[in-house]
Short mmCIF file of C-alpha atoms and ligand atoms in Angstrom, two decimals:
data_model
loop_
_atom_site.label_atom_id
_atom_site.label_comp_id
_atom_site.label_asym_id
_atom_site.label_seq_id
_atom_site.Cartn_x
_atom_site.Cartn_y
_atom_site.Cartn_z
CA UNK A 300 -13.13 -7.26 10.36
CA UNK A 301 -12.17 -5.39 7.43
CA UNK A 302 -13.99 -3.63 4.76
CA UNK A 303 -17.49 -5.43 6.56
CA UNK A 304 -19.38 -1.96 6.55
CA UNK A 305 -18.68 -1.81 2.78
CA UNK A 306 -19.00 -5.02 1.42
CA UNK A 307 -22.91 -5.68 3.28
CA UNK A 308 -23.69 -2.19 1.63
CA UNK A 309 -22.52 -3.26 -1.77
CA UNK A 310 -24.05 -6.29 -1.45
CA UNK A 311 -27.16 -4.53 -0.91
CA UNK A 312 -27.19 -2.72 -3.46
CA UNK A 313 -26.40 -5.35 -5.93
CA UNK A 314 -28.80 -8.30 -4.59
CA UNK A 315 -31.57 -5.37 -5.13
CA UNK A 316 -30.34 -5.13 -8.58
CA UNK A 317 -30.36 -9.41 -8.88
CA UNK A 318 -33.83 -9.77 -7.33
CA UNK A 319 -35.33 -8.35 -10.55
CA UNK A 320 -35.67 -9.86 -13.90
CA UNK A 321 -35.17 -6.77 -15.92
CA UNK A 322 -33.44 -4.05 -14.72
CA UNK A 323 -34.57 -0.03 -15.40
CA UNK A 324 -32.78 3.27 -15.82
CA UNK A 325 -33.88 3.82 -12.91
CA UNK A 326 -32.72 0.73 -10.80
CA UNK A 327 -29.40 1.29 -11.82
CA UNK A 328 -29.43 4.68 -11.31
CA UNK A 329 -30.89 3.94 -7.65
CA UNK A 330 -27.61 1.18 -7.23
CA UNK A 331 -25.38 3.57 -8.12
CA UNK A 332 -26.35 6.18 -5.93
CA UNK A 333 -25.75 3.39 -3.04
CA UNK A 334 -22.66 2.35 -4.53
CA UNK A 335 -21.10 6.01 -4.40
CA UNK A 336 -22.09 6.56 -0.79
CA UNK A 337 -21.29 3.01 0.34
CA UNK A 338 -17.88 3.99 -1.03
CA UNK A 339 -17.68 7.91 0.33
CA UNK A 340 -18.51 6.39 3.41
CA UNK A 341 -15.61 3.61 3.24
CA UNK A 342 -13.12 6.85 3.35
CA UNK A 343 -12.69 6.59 -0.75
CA UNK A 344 -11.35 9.77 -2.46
CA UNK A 345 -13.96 11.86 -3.79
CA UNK A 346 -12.74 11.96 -7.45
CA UNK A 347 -11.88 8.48 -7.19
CA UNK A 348 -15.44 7.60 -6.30
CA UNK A 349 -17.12 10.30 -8.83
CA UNK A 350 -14.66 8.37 -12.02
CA UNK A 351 -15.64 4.77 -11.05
CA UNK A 352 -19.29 5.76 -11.01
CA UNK A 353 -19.07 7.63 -14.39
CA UNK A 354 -16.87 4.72 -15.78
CA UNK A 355 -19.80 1.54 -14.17
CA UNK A 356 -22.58 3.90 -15.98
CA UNK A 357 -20.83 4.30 -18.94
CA UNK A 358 -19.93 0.49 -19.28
CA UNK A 359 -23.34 -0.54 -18.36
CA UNK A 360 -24.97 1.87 -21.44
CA UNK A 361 -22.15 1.07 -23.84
CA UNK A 362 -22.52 -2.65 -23.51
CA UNK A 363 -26.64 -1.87 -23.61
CA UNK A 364 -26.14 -4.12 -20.67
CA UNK A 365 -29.99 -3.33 -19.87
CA UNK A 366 -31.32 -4.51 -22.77
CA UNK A 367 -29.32 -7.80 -22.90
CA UNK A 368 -29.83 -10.60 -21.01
CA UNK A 369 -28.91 -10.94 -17.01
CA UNK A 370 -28.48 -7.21 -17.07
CA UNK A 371 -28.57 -7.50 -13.25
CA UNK A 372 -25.04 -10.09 -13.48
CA UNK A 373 -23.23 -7.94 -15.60
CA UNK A 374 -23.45 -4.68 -13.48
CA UNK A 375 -21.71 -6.52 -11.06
CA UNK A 376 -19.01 -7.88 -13.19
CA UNK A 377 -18.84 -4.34 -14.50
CA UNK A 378 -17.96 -2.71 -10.75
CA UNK A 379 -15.72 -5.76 -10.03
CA UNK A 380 -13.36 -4.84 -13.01
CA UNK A 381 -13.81 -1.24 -12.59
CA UNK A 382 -12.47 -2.27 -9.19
CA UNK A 383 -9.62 -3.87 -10.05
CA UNK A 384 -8.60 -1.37 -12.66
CA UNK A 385 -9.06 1.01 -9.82
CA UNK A 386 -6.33 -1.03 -7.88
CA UNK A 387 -4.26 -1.09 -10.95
CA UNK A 388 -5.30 -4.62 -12.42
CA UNK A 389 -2.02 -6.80 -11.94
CA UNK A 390 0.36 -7.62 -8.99
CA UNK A 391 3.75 -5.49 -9.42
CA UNK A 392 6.99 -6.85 -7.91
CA UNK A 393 9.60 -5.44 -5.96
CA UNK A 394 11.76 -3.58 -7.93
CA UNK A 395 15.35 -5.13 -8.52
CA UNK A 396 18.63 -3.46 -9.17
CA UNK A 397 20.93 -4.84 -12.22
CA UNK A 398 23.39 -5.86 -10.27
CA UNK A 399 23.53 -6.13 -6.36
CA UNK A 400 22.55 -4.80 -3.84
CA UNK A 401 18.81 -4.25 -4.15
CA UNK A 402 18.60 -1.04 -2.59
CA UNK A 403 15.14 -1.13 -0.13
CA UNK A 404 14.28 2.19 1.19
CA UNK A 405 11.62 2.29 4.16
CA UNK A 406 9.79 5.60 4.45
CA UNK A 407 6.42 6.39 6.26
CA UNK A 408 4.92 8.24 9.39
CA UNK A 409 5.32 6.78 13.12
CA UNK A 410 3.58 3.99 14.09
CA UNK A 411 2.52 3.06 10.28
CA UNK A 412 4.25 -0.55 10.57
CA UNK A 413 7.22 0.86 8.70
CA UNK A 414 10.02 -0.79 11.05
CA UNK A 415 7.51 -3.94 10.89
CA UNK A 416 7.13 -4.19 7.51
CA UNK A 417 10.97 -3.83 6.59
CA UNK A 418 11.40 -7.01 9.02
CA UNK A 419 8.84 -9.27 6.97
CA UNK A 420 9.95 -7.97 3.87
CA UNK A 421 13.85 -9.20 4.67
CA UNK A 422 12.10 -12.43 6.12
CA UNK A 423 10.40 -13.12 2.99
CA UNK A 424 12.84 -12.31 0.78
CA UNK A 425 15.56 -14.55 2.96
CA UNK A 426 12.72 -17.59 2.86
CA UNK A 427 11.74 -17.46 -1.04
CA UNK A 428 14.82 -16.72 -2.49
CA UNK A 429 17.91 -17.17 -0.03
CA UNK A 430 18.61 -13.54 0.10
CA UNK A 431 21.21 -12.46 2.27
CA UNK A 432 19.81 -8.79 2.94
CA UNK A 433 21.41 -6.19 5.30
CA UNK A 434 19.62 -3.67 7.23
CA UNK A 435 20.53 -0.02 7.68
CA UNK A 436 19.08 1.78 11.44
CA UNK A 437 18.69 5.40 10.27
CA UNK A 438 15.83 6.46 12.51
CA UNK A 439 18.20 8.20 14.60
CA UNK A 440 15.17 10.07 16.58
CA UNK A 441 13.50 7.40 18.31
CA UNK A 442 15.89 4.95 19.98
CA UNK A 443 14.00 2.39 20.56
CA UNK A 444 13.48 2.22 16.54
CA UNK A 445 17.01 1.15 16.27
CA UNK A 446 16.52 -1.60 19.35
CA UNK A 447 13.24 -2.83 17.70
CA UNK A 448 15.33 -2.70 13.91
CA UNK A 449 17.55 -4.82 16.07
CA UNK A 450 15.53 -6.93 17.53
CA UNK A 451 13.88 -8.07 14.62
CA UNK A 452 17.18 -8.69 12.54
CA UNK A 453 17.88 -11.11 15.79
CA UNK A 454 14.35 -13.03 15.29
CA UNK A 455 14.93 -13.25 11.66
CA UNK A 456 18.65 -13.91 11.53
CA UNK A 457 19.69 -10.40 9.16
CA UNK A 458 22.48 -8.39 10.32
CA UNK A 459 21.46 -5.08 11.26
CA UNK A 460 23.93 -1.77 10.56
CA UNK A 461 23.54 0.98 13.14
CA UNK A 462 25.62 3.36 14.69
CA UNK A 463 23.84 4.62 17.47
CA UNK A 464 21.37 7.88 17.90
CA UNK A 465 24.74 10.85 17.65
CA UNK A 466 25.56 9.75 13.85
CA UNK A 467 23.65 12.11 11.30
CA UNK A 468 21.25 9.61 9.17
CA UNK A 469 23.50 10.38 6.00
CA UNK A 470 26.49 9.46 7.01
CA UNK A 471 24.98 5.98 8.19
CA UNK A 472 23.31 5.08 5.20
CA UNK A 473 26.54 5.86 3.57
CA UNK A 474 28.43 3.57 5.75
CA UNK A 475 25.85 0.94 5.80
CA UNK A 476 25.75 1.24 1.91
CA UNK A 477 29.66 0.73 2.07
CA UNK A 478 29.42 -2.46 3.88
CA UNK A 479 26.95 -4.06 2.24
CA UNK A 480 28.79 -3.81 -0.82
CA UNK A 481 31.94 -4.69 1.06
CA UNK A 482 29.97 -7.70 2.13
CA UNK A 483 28.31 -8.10 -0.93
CA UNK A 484 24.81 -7.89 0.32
CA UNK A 485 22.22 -8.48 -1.92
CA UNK A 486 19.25 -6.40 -0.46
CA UNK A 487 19.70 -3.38 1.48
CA UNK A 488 16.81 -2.31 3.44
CA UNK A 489 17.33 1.80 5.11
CA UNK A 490 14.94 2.22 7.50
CA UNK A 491 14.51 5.73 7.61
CA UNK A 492 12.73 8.06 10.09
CA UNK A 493 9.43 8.91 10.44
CA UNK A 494 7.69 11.47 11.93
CA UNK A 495 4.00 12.37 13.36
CA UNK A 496 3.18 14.18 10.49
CA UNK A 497 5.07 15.11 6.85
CA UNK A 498 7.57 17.93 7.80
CA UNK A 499 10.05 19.99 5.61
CA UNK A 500 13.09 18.51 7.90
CA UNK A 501 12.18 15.27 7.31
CA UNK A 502 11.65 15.10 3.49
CA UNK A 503 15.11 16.77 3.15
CA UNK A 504 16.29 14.37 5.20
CA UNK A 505 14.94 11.29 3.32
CA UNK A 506 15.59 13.61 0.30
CA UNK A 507 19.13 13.52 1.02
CA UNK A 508 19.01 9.38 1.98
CA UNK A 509 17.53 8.81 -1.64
CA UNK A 510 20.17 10.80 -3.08
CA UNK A 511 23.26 9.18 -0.99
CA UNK A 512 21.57 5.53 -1.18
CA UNK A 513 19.88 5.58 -4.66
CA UNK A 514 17.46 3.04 -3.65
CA UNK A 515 15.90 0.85 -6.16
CA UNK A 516 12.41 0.97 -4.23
CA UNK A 517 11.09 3.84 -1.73
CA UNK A 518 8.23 2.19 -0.27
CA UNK A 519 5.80 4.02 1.67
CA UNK A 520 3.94 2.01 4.74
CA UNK A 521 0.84 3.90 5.08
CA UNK A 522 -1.71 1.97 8.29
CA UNK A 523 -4.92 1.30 5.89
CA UNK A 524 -6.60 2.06 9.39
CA UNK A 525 -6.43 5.98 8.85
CA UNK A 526 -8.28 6.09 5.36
CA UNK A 527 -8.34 9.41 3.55
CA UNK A 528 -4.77 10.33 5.16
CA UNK A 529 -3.29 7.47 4.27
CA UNK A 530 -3.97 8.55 0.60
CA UNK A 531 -2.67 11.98 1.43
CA UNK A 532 -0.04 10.80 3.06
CA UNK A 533 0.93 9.09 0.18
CA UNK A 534 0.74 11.90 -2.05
CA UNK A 535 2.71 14.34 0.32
CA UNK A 536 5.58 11.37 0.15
CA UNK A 537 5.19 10.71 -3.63
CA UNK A 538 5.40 14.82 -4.67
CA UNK A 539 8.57 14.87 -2.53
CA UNK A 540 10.45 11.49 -3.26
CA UNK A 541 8.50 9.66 -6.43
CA UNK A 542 7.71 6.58 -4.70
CA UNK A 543 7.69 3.41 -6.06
CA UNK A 544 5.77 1.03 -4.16
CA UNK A 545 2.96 1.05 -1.21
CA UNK A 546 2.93 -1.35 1.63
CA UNK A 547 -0.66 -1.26 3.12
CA UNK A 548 -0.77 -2.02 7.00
CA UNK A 549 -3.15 -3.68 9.75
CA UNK A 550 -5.62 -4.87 6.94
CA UNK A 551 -6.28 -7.41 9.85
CA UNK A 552 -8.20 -4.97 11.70
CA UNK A 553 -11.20 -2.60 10.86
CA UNK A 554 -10.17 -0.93 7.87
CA UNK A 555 -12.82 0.36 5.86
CA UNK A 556 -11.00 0.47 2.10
CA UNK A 557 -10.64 3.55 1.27
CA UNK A 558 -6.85 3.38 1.44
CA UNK A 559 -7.20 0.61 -0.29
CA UNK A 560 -9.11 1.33 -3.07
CA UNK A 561 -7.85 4.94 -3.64
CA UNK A 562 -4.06 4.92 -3.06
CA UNK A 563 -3.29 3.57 -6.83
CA UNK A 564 -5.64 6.01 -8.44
CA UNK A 565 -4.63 8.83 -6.57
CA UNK A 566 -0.78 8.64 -6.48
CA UNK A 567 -0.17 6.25 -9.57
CA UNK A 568 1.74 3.96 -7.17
CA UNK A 569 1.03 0.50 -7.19
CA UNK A 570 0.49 -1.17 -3.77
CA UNK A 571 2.79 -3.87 -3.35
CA UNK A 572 1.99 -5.24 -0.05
CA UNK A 573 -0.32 -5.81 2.52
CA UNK A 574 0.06 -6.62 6.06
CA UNK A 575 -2.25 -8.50 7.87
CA UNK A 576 -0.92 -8.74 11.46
CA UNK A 577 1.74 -8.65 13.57
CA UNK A 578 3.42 -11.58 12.75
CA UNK A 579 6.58 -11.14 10.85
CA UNK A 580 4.74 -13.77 8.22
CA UNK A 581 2.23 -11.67 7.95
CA UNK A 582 3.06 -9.79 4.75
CA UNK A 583 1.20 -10.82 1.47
CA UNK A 584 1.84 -9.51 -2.03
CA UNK A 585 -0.76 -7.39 -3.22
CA UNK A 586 -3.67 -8.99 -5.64
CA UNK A 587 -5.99 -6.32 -6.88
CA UNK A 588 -8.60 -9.22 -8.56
CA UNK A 589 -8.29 -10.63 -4.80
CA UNK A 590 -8.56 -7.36 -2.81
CA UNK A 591 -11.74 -6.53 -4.98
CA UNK A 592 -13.70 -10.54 -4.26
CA UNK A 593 -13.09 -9.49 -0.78
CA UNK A 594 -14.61 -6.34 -0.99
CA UNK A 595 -17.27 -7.27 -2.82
CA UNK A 596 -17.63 -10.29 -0.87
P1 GDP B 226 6.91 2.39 12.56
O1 GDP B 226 6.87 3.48 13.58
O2 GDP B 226 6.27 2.82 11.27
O3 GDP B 226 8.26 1.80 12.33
O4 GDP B 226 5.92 1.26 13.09
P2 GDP B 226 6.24 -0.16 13.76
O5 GDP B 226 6.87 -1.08 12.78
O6 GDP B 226 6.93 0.05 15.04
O7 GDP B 226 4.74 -0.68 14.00
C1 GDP B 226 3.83 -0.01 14.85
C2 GDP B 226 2.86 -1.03 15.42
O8 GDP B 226 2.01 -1.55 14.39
C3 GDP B 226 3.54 -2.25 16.03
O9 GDP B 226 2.86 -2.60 17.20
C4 GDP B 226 3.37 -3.35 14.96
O10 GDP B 226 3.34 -4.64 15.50
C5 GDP B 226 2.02 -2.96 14.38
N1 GDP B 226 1.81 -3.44 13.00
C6 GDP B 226 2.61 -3.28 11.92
N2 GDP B 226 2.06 -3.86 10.84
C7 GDP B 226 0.88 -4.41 11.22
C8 GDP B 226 -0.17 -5.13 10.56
O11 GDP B 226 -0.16 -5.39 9.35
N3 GDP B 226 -1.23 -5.52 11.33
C9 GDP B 226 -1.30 -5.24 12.66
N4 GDP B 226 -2.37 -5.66 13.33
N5 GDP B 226 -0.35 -4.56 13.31
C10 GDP B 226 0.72 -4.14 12.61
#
């Protein structure tokens, strides 16, 4: 299950805090020494982790929080909104263009859910709002990425755009873009390569798609599951391209939240979505009040 290591440690160290009437310097001091390693430990960014601490302490002194009453209660409605600040306090939307299409463009490392993710995404946005999205195959280096691309547009009943693996990206995105306005698609979605790891070919490559396509979004899919790299991954992507919105993946499995709770902080990008399974209906928006109950438990 996800985020169980660090939600029994937090708990810990906050029922220690509720068990006593009157709460010391040094009992919070003690709490938040547990509460920075529970979170080290959960794979948070170091400066993320060292700035919520400072932030909790200085809350808890300013408010004279231990001199009040229920000192013990308001610590932990302290670290719940430093939380959610951390995750960047509301929900933000997909971006949308002026006038249409919405231009969707999928970036992220192999096996991240990126291919996955653009699927539920054109499934939700067909279900809520009638959307009659298009979707571009650009991952010209991994042929089965364009039968999978395909295969989901089949499931989910969106045309799919692809020219086969010999077509440089660029001039698919360019022809997919010139359908879909032919057609008068309303979302595009480019589903653009990956790779193992962040290369120089690559980011010219997307480079050159954001340039061509001028997407309205470029969301990263980052899988929650690899912690600290997620939140470097994101960071190489965001230097290079200026992201606008994070889909976190495989939440559903045993995460440990420091993608989660650093990714915002870190880049500046708000997460948009999360995926919780395989399931092409399982894509939620992103709560940060939510995500923090759940960590906190
Ligand atoms: P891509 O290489 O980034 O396009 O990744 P894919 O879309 O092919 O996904 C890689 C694998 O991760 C597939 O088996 C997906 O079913 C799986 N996957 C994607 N998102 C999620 C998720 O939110 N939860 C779980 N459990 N699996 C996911």
């Amino acid at each position: 299950m996800a985020f169980e290591g660090l939600t029994d440690r937090l708990q810990k160290a906050l029922t220690g805090l509720k068990r006593k009437g009157k709460v010391t310097e040094a009992d919070l001091r003690d709490s938040l020494r547990e509460i920075r390693l529970a979170l080290l430990d959960a794979d948070v960014n170091y400066t993320v982790v060292k700035e919520f601490i400072r932030n909790v302490r200085d809350k808890a002194n300013g408010a004279k929080v231990l001199e009040g009453l229920n000192p013990a209660q308001q610590i932990v409605s302290i670290v719940n909104d430093e939380m959610v600040a951390m995750m960047g306090e509301e929900a933000v939307s997909l971006n949308k263009a002026p006038k249409i299409p919405t231009v969707i463009m999928m970036v992220g490392l192999q096996g991240a859910g990126k291919t996955t993710t653009a699927g539920k995404l054109a499934k939700k946005l067909k279900d809520e709002q009638d959307a009659r999205p298009l979707m571009i195959a650009a991952d010209v280096y991994r042929p089965a990425a364009i039968e999978q691309l395909k295969t989901l547009g089949a499931q989910i009943d969106v045309p799919v755009f692809d020219q086969g693996v010999d077509v440089d990206p660029r001039e698919i995105v360019r022809a997919g873009m010139a359908l879909a306005r032919e057609q008068k698609n309303d979302y595009v979605f480019i589903d653009a390569a990956g790779r193992l790891q962040i290369d120089e070919a690559l980011m010219q490559e997307l480079a050159d798609i954001k340039a061509i396509a001028q997407p309205d979004e470029i969301m990263l899919v980052v899988d929650a599951m690899t912690g600290q790299n997620a939140t470097e991954t994101a960071q190489g992507f965001n230097e290079r391209l200026g992201l606008t919105g994070i889909t976190l993946t495989k939440l559903d499995g045993d995460t440990r939240g420091g993608a989660a709770l650093s990714i915002r902080a870190v880049t500046g990008t708000p997460i948009k979505f999360v995926g919780q399974g395989e399931k092409l209906t399982d894509l939620d928006v992103f709560y940060p009040d939510r995500m923090a109950s759940r960590i906190l438990g």
